[in-house]
Short mmCIF file of C-alpha atoms in Angstrom, two decimals:
data_model
loop_
_atom_site.label_atom_id
_atom_site.label_comp_id
_atom_site.label_asym_id
_atom_site.label_seq_id
_atom_site.Cartn_x
_atom_site.Cartn_y
_atom_site.Cartn_z
CA UNK A 1 51.52 -179.69 56.28
CA UNK A 2 54.53 -177.60 57.24
CA UNK A 3 52.87 -175.75 60.10
CA UNK A 4 52.23 -179.05 61.87
CA UNK A 5 55.83 -180.04 61.24
CA UNK A 6 56.92 -176.89 63.09
CA UNK A 7 54.54 -177.15 66.02
CA UNK A 8 55.51 -180.79 66.48
CA UNK A 9 59.15 -179.70 66.31
CA UNK A 10 58.64 -177.40 69.30
CA UNK A 11 60.05 -178.93 72.47
CA UNK A 12 58.17 -178.62 75.74
CA UNK A 13 60.84 -176.16 76.91
CA UNK A 14 59.98 -174.01 73.87
CA UNK A 15 56.32 -173.96 74.85
CA UNK A 16 57.03 -173.21 78.52
CA UNK A 17 59.34 -170.36 77.50
CA UNK A 18 56.70 -168.94 75.17
CA UNK A 19 54.02 -169.00 77.87
CA UNK A 20 56.44 -167.52 80.44
CA UNK A 21 57.32 -164.63 78.11
CA UNK A 22 53.67 -163.84 77.41
CA UNK A 23 52.89 -163.93 81.14
CA UNK A 24 55.95 -161.77 81.89
CA UNK A 25 54.96 -159.06 79.44
CA UNK A 26 51.29 -159.19 80.46
CA UNK A 27 52.12 -158.84 84.16
CA UNK A 28 54.63 -156.13 83.25
CA UNK A 29 51.83 -154.12 81.64
CA UNK A 30 49.76 -154.30 84.81
CA UNK A 31 52.52 -153.71 87.40
CA UNK A 32 54.26 -150.89 85.59
CA UNK A 33 50.99 -149.09 84.92
CA UNK A 34 50.31 -149.30 88.67
CA UNK A 35 53.82 -148.22 89.68
CA UNK A 36 53.76 -145.16 87.44
CA UNK A 37 50.30 -143.69 87.25
CA UNK A 38 50.14 -141.69 84.06
CA UNK A 39 47.32 -139.44 85.20
CA UNK A 40 49.37 -137.44 87.71
CA UNK A 41 49.59 -133.80 86.87
CA UNK A 42 50.09 -130.41 88.42
CA UNK A 43 47.24 -128.03 88.93
CA UNK A 44 47.88 -124.34 89.58
CA UNK A 45 45.09 -122.23 91.00
CA UNK A 46 45.11 -118.49 91.51
CA UNK A 47 42.50 -116.97 93.76
CA UNK A 48 40.60 -120.26 93.70
CA UNK A 49 40.43 -120.41 89.89
CA UNK A 50 42.39 -123.09 88.02
CA UNK A 51 44.80 -121.48 85.57
CA UNK A 52 47.12 -124.36 84.62
CA UNK A 53 46.98 -128.13 84.42
CA UNK A 54 50.40 -129.51 83.45
CA UNK A 55 51.77 -133.05 83.18
CA UNK A 56 54.18 -133.88 86.02
CA UNK A 57 56.50 -135.83 83.75
CA UNK A 58 57.32 -132.88 81.48
CA UNK A 59 59.92 -130.40 82.69
CA UNK A 60 58.70 -126.84 82.36
CA UNK A 61 58.53 -123.46 84.07
CA UNK A 62 55.43 -121.27 84.14
CA UNK A 63 54.65 -117.82 85.47
CA UNK A 64 51.29 -116.97 87.00
CA UNK A 65 50.04 -113.61 88.15
CA UNK A 66 48.85 -113.73 91.76
CA UNK A 67 47.15 -111.27 94.02
CA UNK A 68 50.33 -109.33 94.82
CA UNK A 69 52.63 -110.21 91.93
CA UNK A 70 54.17 -112.97 89.87
CA UNK A 71 54.79 -116.54 91.01
CA UNK A 72 57.11 -118.80 89.03
CA UNK A 73 56.40 -122.52 89.25
CA UNK A 74 58.98 -125.03 88.07
CA UNK A 75 58.37 -128.69 87.18
CA UNK A 76 61.44 -130.93 86.93
CA UNK A 77 62.06 -134.69 87.33
CA UNK A 78 58.46 -135.33 88.43
CA UNK A 79 58.77 -132.71 91.19
CA UNK A 80 57.36 -129.22 91.59
CA UNK A 81 58.55 -126.13 93.41
CA UNK A 82 57.72 -122.48 93.59
CA UNK A 83 60.85 -120.87 92.27
CA UNK A 84 60.02 -117.23 92.77
CA UNK A 85 57.16 -115.51 94.43
CA UNK A 86 56.13 -111.96 95.15
CA UNK A 87 55.05 -112.77 98.69
CA UNK A 88 56.73 -111.25 101.79
CA UNK A 89 57.70 -114.36 103.82
CA UNK A 90 58.63 -116.68 100.92
CA UNK A 91 57.31 -119.70 102.83
CA UNK A 92 56.20 -121.36 99.62
CA UNK A 93 59.76 -121.19 98.25
CA UNK A 94 61.19 -122.68 101.43
CA UNK A 95 58.90 -125.67 101.04
CA UNK A 96 61.22 -126.71 98.21
CA UNK A 97 60.52 -129.54 95.77
CA UNK A 98 57.46 -131.70 96.32
CA UNK A 99 56.26 -134.81 94.49
CA UNK A 100 52.90 -135.11 96.21
CA UNK A 101 50.53 -132.87 98.11
CA UNK A 102 50.44 -129.14 97.49
CA UNK A 103 52.32 -125.87 97.78
CA UNK A 104 50.25 -122.98 98.99
CA UNK A 105 51.18 -119.33 98.88
CA UNK A 106 48.56 -117.55 100.92
CA UNK A 107 49.58 -113.93 100.38
CA UNK A 108 49.70 -114.37 96.64
CA UNK A 109 46.66 -116.72 96.61
CA UNK A 110 48.47 -119.34 94.54
CA UNK A 111 47.88 -123.07 95.09
CA UNK A 112 50.04 -125.65 93.31
CA UNK A 113 48.75 -129.19 93.83
CA UNK A 114 49.81 -132.59 92.48
CA UNK A 115 47.17 -135.15 91.70
CA UNK A 116 45.99 -137.58 89.09
CA UNK A 117 42.79 -137.64 87.09
CA UNK A 118 41.32 -140.05 89.60
CA UNK A 119 42.78 -138.34 92.65
CA UNK A 120 41.69 -139.94 95.86
CA UNK A 121 42.89 -137.15 98.15
CA UNK A 122 40.03 -134.95 97.06
CA UNK A 123 37.39 -137.09 98.72
CA UNK A 124 35.79 -135.69 101.82
CA UNK A 125 36.98 -137.15 105.11
CA UNK A 126 33.90 -136.32 107.14
CA UNK A 127 31.03 -133.94 107.27
CA UNK A 128 29.97 -132.48 110.57
CA UNK A 129 26.58 -131.04 111.38
CA UNK B 1 89.50 -172.61 60.29
CA UNK B 2 88.84 -174.79 57.27
CA UNK B 3 88.10 -173.17 53.92
CA UNK B 4 84.71 -174.91 53.87
CA UNK B 5 83.77 -173.12 57.11
CA UNK B 6 85.03 -169.82 55.73
CA UNK B 7 82.91 -170.31 52.64
CA UNK B 8 79.85 -171.09 54.73
CA UNK B 9 80.35 -168.08 57.02
CA UNK B 10 80.85 -165.80 54.01
CA UNK B 11 77.72 -167.07 52.29
CA UNK B 12 75.53 -166.94 55.42
CA UNK B 13 76.88 -163.45 56.28
CA UNK B 14 75.99 -162.28 52.76
CA UNK B 15 72.41 -163.52 53.21
CA UNK B 16 72.22 -161.91 56.65
CA UNK B 17 73.55 -158.58 55.35
CA UNK B 18 71.03 -158.59 52.51
CA UNK B 19 68.14 -159.28 54.90
CA UNK B 20 69.38 -156.76 57.48
CA UNK B 21 69.83 -154.01 54.87
CA UNK B 22 66.43 -154.74 53.35
CA UNK B 23 64.79 -154.67 56.76
CA UNK B 24 66.35 -151.33 57.63
CA UNK B 25 64.54 -149.82 54.63
CA UNK B 26 61.12 -150.99 55.81
CA UNK B 27 59.15 -148.25 57.51
CA UNK B 28 58.19 -149.01 61.11
CA UNK B 29 55.78 -147.28 63.48
CA UNK B 30 58.44 -147.00 66.22
CA UNK B 31 62.00 -146.17 65.07
CA UNK B 32 63.70 -149.02 66.92
CA UNK B 33 61.02 -151.64 66.32
CA UNK B 34 62.55 -154.28 64.07
CA UNK B 35 61.32 -157.63 62.87
CA UNK B 36 64.75 -159.17 63.42
CA UNK B 37 64.46 -161.42 60.38
CA UNK B 38 68.24 -161.39 59.93
CA UNK B 39 68.36 -163.38 63.16
CA UNK B 40 66.92 -166.33 61.21
CA UNK B 41 70.32 -166.69 59.56
CA UNK B 42 72.13 -166.50 62.92
CA UNK B 43 69.74 -169.11 64.31
CA UNK B 44 70.29 -171.51 61.40
CA UNK B 45 74.07 -170.96 61.57
CA UNK B 46 74.08 -171.74 65.29
CA UNK B 47 72.08 -174.95 64.99
CA UNK B 48 73.91 -176.21 61.89
CA UNK B 49 77.49 -174.96 62.34
CA UNK B 50 77.89 -173.96 66.00
CA UNK B 51 78.34 -170.97 68.30
CA UNK B 52 81.59 -169.60 66.81
CA UNK B 53 80.21 -169.48 63.27
CA UNK B 54 76.97 -167.87 64.49
CA UNK B 55 78.83 -165.13 66.36
CA UNK B 56 81.03 -164.44 63.34
CA UNK B 57 78.00 -164.16 61.06
CA UNK B 58 76.35 -161.74 63.50
CA UNK B 59 79.45 -159.55 63.85
CA UNK B 60 80.01 -159.44 60.09
CA UNK B 61 76.34 -158.66 59.48
CA UNK B 62 76.04 -155.88 62.04
CA UNK B 63 79.30 -154.16 61.09
CA UNK B 64 79.05 -154.46 57.31
CA UNK B 65 75.32 -153.63 57.09
CA UNK B 66 75.84 -150.51 59.17
CA UNK B 67 78.61 -149.42 56.79
CA UNK B 68 76.31 -150.03 53.79
CA UNK B 69 73.33 -148.27 55.38
CA UNK B 70 75.50 -145.45 56.68
CA UNK B 71 74.87 -145.82 60.40
CA UNK B 72 78.33 -147.16 61.35
CA UNK B 73 79.32 -146.07 64.89
CA UNK B 74 76.10 -144.05 65.20
CA UNK B 75 73.42 -144.65 67.85
CA UNK B 76 71.57 -147.09 65.56
CA UNK B 77 74.75 -149.09 65.14
CA UNK B 78 75.41 -149.23 68.89
CA UNK B 79 71.88 -150.50 69.50
CA UNK B 80 72.10 -153.00 66.65
CA UNK B 81 75.55 -154.21 67.75
CA UNK B 82 74.57 -154.61 71.40
CA UNK B 83 71.32 -156.38 70.55
CA UNK B 84 72.95 -158.65 67.97
CA UNK B 85 75.88 -159.71 70.16
CA UNK B 86 73.72 -160.21 73.28
CA UNK B 87 71.10 -162.27 71.46
CA UNK B 88 73.67 -164.46 69.68
CA UNK B 89 75.60 -164.91 72.91
CA UNK B 90 72.47 -165.92 74.86
CA UNK B 91 71.33 -168.36 72.18
CA UNK B 92 74.85 -169.75 71.82
CA UNK B 93 75.35 -170.32 75.55
CA UNK B 94 71.97 -172.02 75.96
CA UNK B 95 72.50 -174.15 72.85
CA UNK B 96 76.05 -175.15 73.89
CA UNK B 97 75.03 -176.17 77.42
CA UNK B 98 71.62 -177.73 76.63
CA UNK B 99 71.68 -178.66 72.94
CA UNK B 100 68.45 -180.67 73.07
CA UNK B 101 66.40 -178.57 75.50
CA UNK B 102 65.18 -175.86 73.13
CA UNK B 103 64.23 -176.14 69.48
CA UNK B 104 64.71 -173.31 66.96
CA UNK B 105 61.54 -171.58 68.22
CA UNK B 106 62.77 -171.52 71.81
CA UNK B 107 66.23 -170.31 70.76
CA UNK B 108 64.64 -167.58 68.67
CA UNK B 109 62.53 -166.49 71.67
CA UNK B 110 65.67 -166.33 73.83
CA UNK B 111 67.39 -164.28 71.14
CA UNK B 112 64.46 -161.85 70.92
CA UNK B 113 64.32 -161.44 74.69
CA UNK B 114 68.05 -160.78 75.08
CA UNK B 115 68.05 -158.50 72.06
CA UNK B 116 65.42 -156.33 73.74
CA UNK B 117 66.96 -156.46 77.21
CA UNK B 118 70.36 -155.44 75.83
CA UNK B 119 68.84 -152.60 73.83
CA UNK B 120 66.82 -151.37 76.81
CA UNK B 121 70.02 -151.30 78.90
CA UNK B 122 71.90 -149.46 76.16
CA UNK B 123 69.03 -147.01 75.71
CA UNK B 124 69.04 -146.35 79.44
CA UNK B 125 72.78 -145.85 79.82
CA UNK B 126 73.45 -144.00 76.58
CA UNK B 127 70.35 -142.08 75.60
CA UNK B 128 67.49 -141.84 78.08
CA UNK B 129 68.99 -142.08 81.60
CA UNK B 130 65.53 -142.22 83.12
CA UNK B 131 64.30 -145.56 84.36
CA UNK B 132 60.63 -144.75 84.06
CA UNK B 133 60.21 -144.58 80.24
CA UNK B 134 62.40 -147.68 79.93
CA UNK B 135 60.19 -149.62 82.35
CA UNK B 136 57.05 -148.37 80.65
CA UNK B 137 58.16 -149.50 77.21
CA UNK B 138 59.78 -152.82 78.22
CA UNK B 139 56.60 -154.97 78.45
CA UNK B 140 55.57 -153.74 75.00
CA UNK B 141 58.98 -154.60 73.57
CA UNK B 142 59.08 -158.01 75.25
CA UNK B 143 55.61 -158.84 73.90
CA UNK B 144 56.46 -157.67 70.37
CA UNK B 145 59.79 -159.51 70.62
CA UNK B 146 57.95 -162.69 71.57
CA UNK B 147 55.69 -162.36 68.52
CA UNK B 148 58.55 -161.69 66.08
CA UNK B 149 60.68 -164.27 67.92
CA UNK B 150 58.16 -167.06 67.39
CA UNK B 151 57.70 -166.08 63.74
CA UNK B 152 61.46 -166.08 63.12
CA UNK B 153 61.75 -169.35 65.01
CA UNK B 154 59.19 -170.98 62.69
CA UNK B 155 60.97 -169.75 59.56
CA UNK B 156 64.33 -170.75 61.05
CA UNK B 157 63.00 -174.22 61.78
CA UNK B 158 61.92 -174.64 58.12
CA UNK B 159 65.26 -173.26 56.88
CA UNK B 160 67.27 -175.62 59.10
CA UNK B 161 65.21 -178.62 57.95
CA UNK B 162 65.58 -177.59 54.30
CA UNK B 163 69.37 -177.25 54.54
CA UNK B 164 69.60 -180.59 56.38
CA UNK B 165 67.45 -182.32 53.71
CA UNK B 166 69.60 -180.87 50.93
CA UNK B 167 72.76 -182.05 52.63
CA UNK B 168 71.43 -185.62 52.87
CA UNK B 169 70.20 -185.69 49.26
CA UNK B 170 73.18 -183.90 47.73
CA UNK B 171 75.55 -186.24 45.84
CA UNK B 172 78.59 -184.14 46.81
CA UNK B 173 78.44 -184.87 50.53
#
């Protein structure tokens, strides 16, 4: 039988290498999935209502209409910023690029938050009487 | 170089080009996923005739096939060239330093691994320039490379044994 001829022809180094490669790729699957969570996305809310849910890994620019005018949100290189806003103090623009947390424009009632599907930061810290 | 070696390299390169060209016509789910069956010829050349002959066969195969297919100097050619040279080099170095350590299957696995690593590097530097998609795809490629590598190693093992048997039985040698 030829198959036996081959498996007997495999040296022990061959077998060790084969097992090492399978372990390497299997552990790679696990570690890389953990290092780069795929679920992370950007949620944009206006006046408390969600209007957009965009993937963080896709560069794009969107315009939303807030309470006092337009707000332009830009996603680039897994980071988000508010590019333009119709609010008086422009605090949200000065916050710059963020890769976690949220950007909040109070006058315009726009909230841009980053989080995954299974976001942990939404759990309640404590409830007081 | 002796004329017998030239004849061998020419013949093995012709086989490798035929396999490579045929393989490039097969449809694949991912554009750069290849079975790497042409590496069977490189593997057999390395074990039977040495590092130099194997590298020559690889270079001739990659360059001539790309001219026949029409991808010469294109991105596909750069990937194919980098992968081919890196895998042959890795196999050749390991085989030259430890000739008895790995059998054809182990050498084929080394070739598959270095083929993928070289192509991932090339893809990063030339085309993608983002580490994240490269890292995400690398375990998949290494796993698929291990599967095709072991398959090619088995076939290479049979081919090497067949050629050796023929040499012993042939009245001309």
